[in-house]
Amino acid sequence: MQKITNVEEFQAVREKWGEKLLILGHYYIPDETIALTDRQGDSLALSQFAAADETCEAIIFCGVHFMAETADILANSPEKIAKRGGKRIPVLLPDMTSGCPMADMANMAEVNECWKQLGRIIDTEDVLPVTYVNSSADVKAFCGQHGGVVCTSGNARRVLDWALTQKSRILFLPDQHLGRNTALEMGIPREEIVMWKKADGAPAEAVRNAKIILWEGYCPVHNRMDAQKAAELKTADPDAKLIVHPECEQDLVCQSESAGSTAFIIKEIQNAQPGDRFIIGTESHLVERLKNGHPELSILHLGEPHPCEDMAKNLPSALFAALEQLENGTLENLVSVPEEIASNARTALENMLKLG
Ligand code: SF4
């Protein structure tokens, strides 16, 4: 049995695999692991790399569970499997406990119950379910089954604009903040946005008036960033530009100079001029990497550094163990979505990809 205990042993085995192996790394994983990956990106970009790669025979996805699921769904469509002569591409997650608390805030029993209860108040035939990509495969499948769609933090506005050309209302899962921030940016009045609570739903009158019905999920990492701290930092350094992720609360997003996806934040920093000053409200592995990569800029965390604990589980030792599994053919960390779920989830993902 092959054992990999350090970077040299990892590189030796990795070289043997060559292009047959694709190692993907999300921007939020630790630096020592990202240095060992082939492609880096946000969750959707990485899944698209997985889907587009024609040469790889195996994928290790250094991220969290829903991302590996999305890569499996896109890389292992029946057409792609047929083209490979029946072969599936195994997708491995280095640490099987690296989930996403936000994705876990919407399970199918709860979503089905919500849909049933909504059906007693409004015509659900006229509601389009939209899910943030940070959701489980079965929530994506629910959306696909009902003509719905997936969105990312980078394209939420475009997706919601389209969704409202299809149906009168949207059920937005699972991130209330991305849903609310996007709806308000679109000019939807607050009284047409309602939050559905798992425990007691929402008042019938508010649901009848709503264009956007929000699920009550949130990202614990971005939810900890607060508007008051941002105001203190801005008072201390008024020239610093405050940039936050749209998973942050609305009062913080309102206060920021700009809000956007991880890719957007990286671009803002890459396009800055020497001496420019920033306060950044997003996951701290990324903020640290931006700070270290741009000593010509002043980059501050918004308050205490906030690492994503699940992303942090992607340690080099976990990646070594995943490569060992591939080498030994044991595949204990395989993430594989059954085709009856994957096909509907793929429909929702493809509905998004068609929108560009
Ligand atoms: S940063 Fe938030 S949304 Fe992203 S994986 Fe961690 S908990 Fe989930």
Coordinates of C-alpha atoms and ligand atoms in Angstrom, one line a residue:
M1 CA 0.0 0.0 0.0
Q2 CA 1.3 3.4 -1.0
K3 CA 1.8 5.8 1.9
I4 CA 2.3 9.6 1.4
T5 CA 3.7 11.4 4.4
N6 CA 5.3 14.6 3.0
V7 CA 5.3 17.0 0.0
E8 CA 8.2 15.2 -1.8
E9 CA 6.4 11.8 -1.7
F10 CA 3.2 13.6 -2.8
Q11 CA 5.0 15.2 -5.8
A12 CA 6.5 11.9 -6.8
V13 CA 3.1 10.2 -6.9
R14 CA 1.4 13.2 -8.4
E15 CA 3.9 13.3 -11.3
K16 CA 3.1 9.7 -12.1
W17 CA -0.6 10.6 -12.6
G18 CA 0.2 13.6 -14.8
E19 CA -2.8 14.9 -16.7
K20 CA -4.9 11.9 -15.7
L21 CA -5.4 13.7 -12.3
L22 CA -6.9 17.2 -11.8
I23 CA -6.5 18.7 -8.3
L24 CA -8.8 21.6 -7.7
G25 CA -8.5 24.2 -4.8
H26 CA -11.0 26.7 -3.6
Y27 CA -9.7 30.1 -2.7
Y28 CA -10.6 29.6 1.0
I29 CA -8.4 26.6 1.6
P30 CA -5.1 27.0 3.5
D31 CA -2.0 28.3 1.5
E32 CA 0.1 25.1 2.0
T33 CA -2.6 23.1 0.3
I34 CA -3.4 25.6 -2.5
A35 CA 0.2 25.4 -3.4
L36 CA -0.3 21.7 -4.3
T37 CA -3.4 22.2 -6.5
D38 CA -3.5 22.5 -10.3
R39 CA -6.4 25.0 -10.6
Q40 CA -7.7 27.5 -8.1
G41 CA -11.0 29.3 -8.2
D42 CA -14.4 29.8 -6.7
S43 CA -16.9 26.9 -6.4
L44 CA -18.5 27.3 -9.8
A45 CA -15.3 28.0 -11.8
L46 CA -13.8 24.9 -10.3
S47 CA -16.8 22.8 -11.2
Q48 CA -16.6 24.2 -14.7
F49 CA -12.9 23.2 -14.9
A50 CA -13.9 19.7 -13.8
A51 CA -16.6 19.6 -16.5
A52 CA -14.4 20.9 -19.3
D53 CA -11.3 18.8 -18.7
E54 CA -11.1 16.1 -21.4
T55 CA -8.0 14.3 -20.2
C56 CA -8.4 13.8 -16.5
E57 CA -9.5 10.4 -15.2
A58 CA -9.8 11.5 -11.5
I59 CA -10.5 14.6 -9.6
I60 CA -9.5 15.6 -6.1
F61 CA -11.6 18.6 -5.0
C62 CA -10.1 20.6 -2.1
G63 CA -13.2 22.4 -0.9
V64 CA -16.4 21.4 0.8
H65 CA -18.9 18.7 0.1
F66 CA -21.4 20.5 -2.1
M67 CA -18.6 21.6 -4.4
A68 CA -17.4 18.0 -5.0
E69 CA -21.1 17.1 -5.7
T70 CA -21.4 19.8 -8.3
A71 CA -18.1 18.7 -9.9
D72 CA -19.4 15.1 -10.0
I73 CA -22.8 16.2 -11.5
L74 CA -21.1 18.2 -14.3
A75 CA -18.2 15.8 -15.0
N76 CA -20.3 12.7 -15.0
S77 CA -23.3 13.4 -17.2
P78 CA -24.6 10.4 -19.2
E79 CA -23.2 12.0 -22.4
K80 CA -19.8 12.4 -20.9
I81 CA -19.7 8.9 -19.5
A82 CA -20.8 7.5 -22.9
K83 CA -18.0 9.5 -24.6
R84 CA -15.5 7.9 -22.2
G85 CA -16.8 4.4 -23.1
G86 CA -18.8 4.1 -19.8
K87 CA -16.1 5.4 -17.4
R88 CA -17.0 7.7 -14.5
I89 CA -14.5 10.2 -13.2
P90 CA -14.1 9.6 -9.5
V91 CA -14.3 12.9 -7.5
L92 CA -12.6 12.7 -4.1
L93 CA -13.0 15.2 -1.2
P94 CA -9.9 15.2 1.0
D95 CA -11.9 15.5 4.3
M96 CA -15.4 13.9 4.2
T97 CA -16.4 16.0 7.2
S98 CA -15.8 19.3 5.3
G99 CA -19.4 20.4 4.8
C100 CA -21.0 23.8 4.5
P101 CA -23.1 24.9 7.4
M102 CA -25.1 27.2 5.1
A103 CA -25.9 24.4 2.6
D104 CA -26.9 22.2 5.6
M105 CA -29.5 24.8 6.6
A106 CA -31.8 23.6 3.8
N107 CA -32.6 19.9 3.8
M108 CA -35.2 18.4 1.5
A109 CA -37.7 17.5 4.2
E110 CA -37.8 21.2 5.2
V111 CA -37.9 22.4 1.6
N112 CA -40.7 20.0 0.7
E113 CA -42.7 21.1 3.8
C114 CA -42.2 24.8 2.9
W115 CA -43.3 24.1 -0.7
K116 CA -46.4 22.3 0.6
Q117 CA -47.3 25.1 3.0
L118 CA -46.7 27.8 0.4
G119 CA -49.1 25.9 -1.8
R120 CA -51.9 26.5 0.7
I121 CA -51.3 30.3 0.4
I122 CA -50.2 30.9 -3.2
D123 CA -50.1 29.0 -6.5
T124 CA -46.7 27.4 -6.4
E125 CA -47.0 26.8 -10.2
D126 CA -46.2 30.5 -10.4
V127 CA -43.1 30.3 -8.1
L128 CA -39.6 29.6 -9.4
P129 CA -37.2 28.0 -7.0
V130 CA -33.7 29.4 -7.2
T131 CA -30.8 28.0 -5.2
Y132 CA -27.4 29.5 -4.5
V133 CA -24.7 27.0 -5.7
N134 CA -23.9 26.6 -2.0
S135 CA -26.6 24.0 -1.5
S136 CA -26.9 20.2 -1.5
A137 CA -27.4 18.2 -4.8
D138 CA -30.9 17.4 -3.8
V139 CA -31.9 21.0 -3.2
K140 CA -30.5 21.8 -6.7
A141 CA -32.5 18.8 -8.0
F142 CA -35.7 20.2 -6.4
C143 CA -35.0 23.4 -8.3
G144 CA -34.4 21.6 -11.6
Q145 CA -37.5 19.5 -11.2
H146 CA -39.6 22.7 -10.8
G147 CA -38.1 24.6 -13.8
G148 CA -35.8 26.5 -11.5
V149 CA -32.1 27.4 -11.6
V150 CA -28.9 27.7 -9.6
C151 CA -27.1 31.0 -9.1
T152 CA -23.7 32.1 -7.8
S153 CA -22.7 35.3 -5.9
G154 CA -21.3 36.5 -9.3
N155 CA -24.5 36.1 -11.4
A156 CA -27.3 36.3 -8.8
R157 CA -28.7 39.5 -10.3
R158 CA -28.8 38.1 -13.8
V159 CA -30.4 34.9 -12.7
L160 CA -33.1 36.6 -10.6
D161 CA -33.9 39.0 -13.4
W162 CA -34.4 36.0 -15.7
A163 CA -36.4 34.1 -13.0
L164 CA -38.9 36.9 -12.8
T165 CA -39.5 36.7 -16.5
Q166 CA -40.5 33.1 -16.0
K167 CA -42.7 33.3 -12.9
S168 CA -44.2 35.9 -10.7
R169 CA -42.4 34.9 -7.5
I170 CA -39.1 33.3 -6.5
L171 CA -38.3 31.0 -3.6
F172 CA -34.6 31.8 -2.9
L173 CA -32.6 29.0 -1.2
P174 CA -30.6 28.8 1.2
D175 CA -28.8 32.2 1.7
Q176 CA -31.2 34.9 2.9
H177 CA -28.5 37.6 2.6
L178 CA -27.5 37.0 -1.0
G179 CA -31.2 36.8 -1.8
R180 CA -32.1 40.0 0.0
N181 CA -29.1 42.0 -1.1
T182 CA -29.7 41.0 -4.8
A183 CA -33.5 41.7 -4.6
L184 CA -32.9 45.2 -3.1
E185 CA -30.2 45.9 -5.7
M186 CA -32.9 45.0 -8.3
G187 CA -35.2 47.7 -6.8
I188 CA -37.7 45.2 -5.4
P189 CA -39.4 47.0 -2.4
R190 CA -38.8 45.6 1.1
E191 CA -42.5 44.8 1.5
E192 CA -42.2 42.4 -1.5
I193 CA -39.4 40.4 0.2
V194 CA -40.4 38.0 2.9
M195 CA -38.5 35.4 4.9
W196 CA -39.9 31.9 5.3
K197 CA -39.0 30.5 8.7
K198 CA -38.6 26.8 9.2
A199 CA -40.4 26.9 12.5
D200 CA -43.4 29.0 11.7
G201 CA -43.4 30.0 8.0
A202 CA -44.4 33.5 7.2
P203 CA -47.7 35.5 7.5
A204 CA -50.0 34.6 4.7
E205 CA -50.6 38.2 3.7
A206 CA -46.9 38.9 3.5
V207 CA -46.4 35.8 1.3
R208 CA -49.3 36.9 -1.0
N209 CA -47.6 40.3 -1.5
A210 CA -44.1 38.8 -1.9
K211 CA -42.0 38.6 -5.1
I212 CA -39.1 37.1 -3.3
I213 CA -39.5 34.4 -0.6
L214 CA -36.2 34.0 1.3
W215 CA -35.0 30.8 3.1
E216 CA -33.5 31.6 6.5
G217 CA -30.0 30.3 5.8
Y218 CA -26.8 32.2 6.2
C219 CA -23.0 31.7 6.1
P220 CA -21.7 31.7 9.7
V221 CA -18.4 33.1 8.4
H222 CA -19.8 36.2 6.6
N223 CA -22.6 36.6 9.1
R224 CA -20.1 37.4 11.9
M225 CA -18.9 40.5 10.0
D226 CA -20.7 43.6 11.3
A227 CA -21.6 47.1 10.2
Q228 CA -20.5 48.7 13.4
K229 CA -16.9 47.3 13.1
A230 CA -16.8 48.5 9.5
A231 CA -17.9 52.0 10.6
E232 CA -15.1 52.1 13.2
L233 CA -12.5 51.1 10.7
K234 CA -13.8 53.6 8.1
T235 CA -13.7 56.3 10.8
A236 CA -10.0 55.4 11.5
D237 CA -9.1 55.3 7.8
P238 CA -11.7 57.1 5.7
D239 CA -9.8 56.6 2.4
A240 CA -9.8 52.8 2.7
K241 CA -12.3 51.2 0.4
L242 CA -14.7 48.8 2.1
I243 CA -15.4 45.7 -0.1
V244 CA -17.6 42.9 1.2
H245 CA -19.1 39.6 0.0
P246 CA -22.9 39.6 -0.7
E247 CA -23.3 36.8 1.9
C248 CA -22.8 39.6 4.5
E249 CA -25.8 41.2 6.2
Q250 CA -27.7 44.0 4.3
D251 CA -26.7 46.9 6.6
L252 CA -23.0 46.0 6.1
V253 CA -23.4 45.7 2.3
C254 CA -25.2 49.1 2.2
Q255 CA -22.3 50.7 4.0
S256 CA -19.7 49.2 1.6
E257 CA -18.2 50.9 -1.4
S258 CA -18.7 47.7 -3.3
A259 CA -19.9 44.2 -2.8
G260 CA -19.2 41.2 -4.9
S261 CA -18.2 37.5 -5.3
T262 CA -14.8 36.2 -4.4
A263 CA -13.7 36.5 -8.0
F264 CA -14.9 40.2 -7.9
I265 CA -12.9 40.9 -4.8
I266 CA -9.7 39.4 -6.2
K267 CA -10.1 41.5 -9.4
E268 CA -10.6 44.7 -7.4
I269 CA -7.3 44.0 -5.6
Q270 CA -5.5 43.1 -8.8
N271 CA -6.6 46.3 -10.5
A272 CA -5.6 48.6 -7.5
Q273 CA -2.9 51.2 -7.6
P274 CA 0.2 51.0 -5.3
G275 CA -0.8 52.8 -2.0
D276 CA -4.5 52.0 -2.3
R277 CA -6.2 51.0 0.9
F278 CA -8.9 48.4 1.5
I279 CA -10.9 46.9 4.3
I280 CA -12.2 43.5 3.1
G281 CA -15.1 41.5 4.5
T282 CA -14.7 37.9 3.5
E283 CA -13.1 34.6 4.5
S284 CA -9.7 35.2 6.1
H285 CA -7.5 32.7 4.2
L286 CA -8.4 34.6 1.1
V287 CA -7.8 38.0 2.7
E288 CA -4.4 36.9 4.1
R289 CA -3.4 35.6 0.6
L290 CA -4.4 38.9 -0.9
K291 CA -2.4 40.8 1.8
N292 CA 0.7 38.6 1.2
G293 CA 0.5 38.9 -2.6
H294 CA 0.1 42.6 -2.6
P295 CA 2.6 44.3 -0.2
E296 CA 2.1 47.5 -2.3
L297 CA -1.4 47.8 -0.9
S298 CA -2.9 48.3 2.6
I299 CA -5.4 45.5 3.2
L300 CA -7.2 45.1 6.5
H301 CA -9.6 42.3 7.6
L302 CA -13.0 43.6 8.5
G303 CA -12.6 42.9 12.3
E304 CA -11.1 39.7 13.6
P305 CA -10.0 37.3 10.8
H306 CA -12.9 34.9 10.1
P307 CA -11.6 31.5 8.6
C308 CA -14.1 29.0 7.3
E309 CA -13.5 26.0 9.6
D310 CA -14.7 23.5 7.0
M311 CA -12.4 24.9 4.2
A312 CA -9.6 24.8 6.8
K313 CA -9.9 21.0 7.0
N314 CA -8.3 20.8 3.6
L315 CA -4.8 20.3 5.0
P316 CA -2.0 18.9 3.0
S317 CA -2.2 15.7 5.0
A318 CA -5.8 15.3 3.9
L319 CA -4.8 15.8 0.3
F320 CA -2.0 13.3 0.6
A321 CA -4.5 10.7 2.0
A322 CA -6.9 11.4 -1.0
L323 CA -4.0 10.8 -3.4
E324 CA -3.1 7.6 -1.5
Q325 CA -6.7 6.4 -2.0
L326 CA -6.5 6.9 -5.7
E327 CA -3.1 5.2 -5.9
N328 CA -4.4 2.3 -3.9
G329 CA -7.8 2.1 -5.5
T330 CA -9.7 2.4 -2.2
L331 CA -11.7 5.6 -2.9
E332 CA -13.1 5.9 0.6
N333 CA -13.6 9.7 0.1
L334 CA -15.6 9.3 -3.2
V335 CA -18.4 11.8 -3.6
S336 CA -20.9 10.4 -6.1
V337 CA -24.4 11.8 -6.7
P338 CA -27.0 9.2 -7.8
E339 CA -28.2 9.9 -11.4
E340 CA -31.8 10.3 -10.3
I341 CA -30.8 13.3 -8.3
A342 CA -27.9 14.4 -10.5
S343 CA -30.1 14.7 -13.6
N344 CA -32.5 17.2 -12.1
A345 CA -29.6 19.1 -10.4
R346 CA -27.8 19.2 -13.7
T347 CA -30.9 20.8 -15.3
A348 CA -30.8 23.6 -12.7
L349 CA -27.1 24.1 -13.2
E350 CA -27.5 24.1 -17.0
N351 CA -30.3 26.6 -16.8
M352 CA -27.8 28.9 -15.1
L353 CA -25.0 28.2 -17.5
K354 CA -27.3 29.1 -20.4
L355 CA -27.7 32.5 -18.9
G356 CA -23.9 33.0 -19.2
Ligands
SF4_1 S1 -17.4 30.2 3.8 FE1 -19.6 30.0 4.5 S2 -20.7 29.5 2.6 FE2 -18.5 29.1 2.2 S3 -18.2 27.0 2.7 FE3 -17.7 28.1 4.6 S4 -19.6 28.2 5.7 FE4 -20.1 27.6 3.6

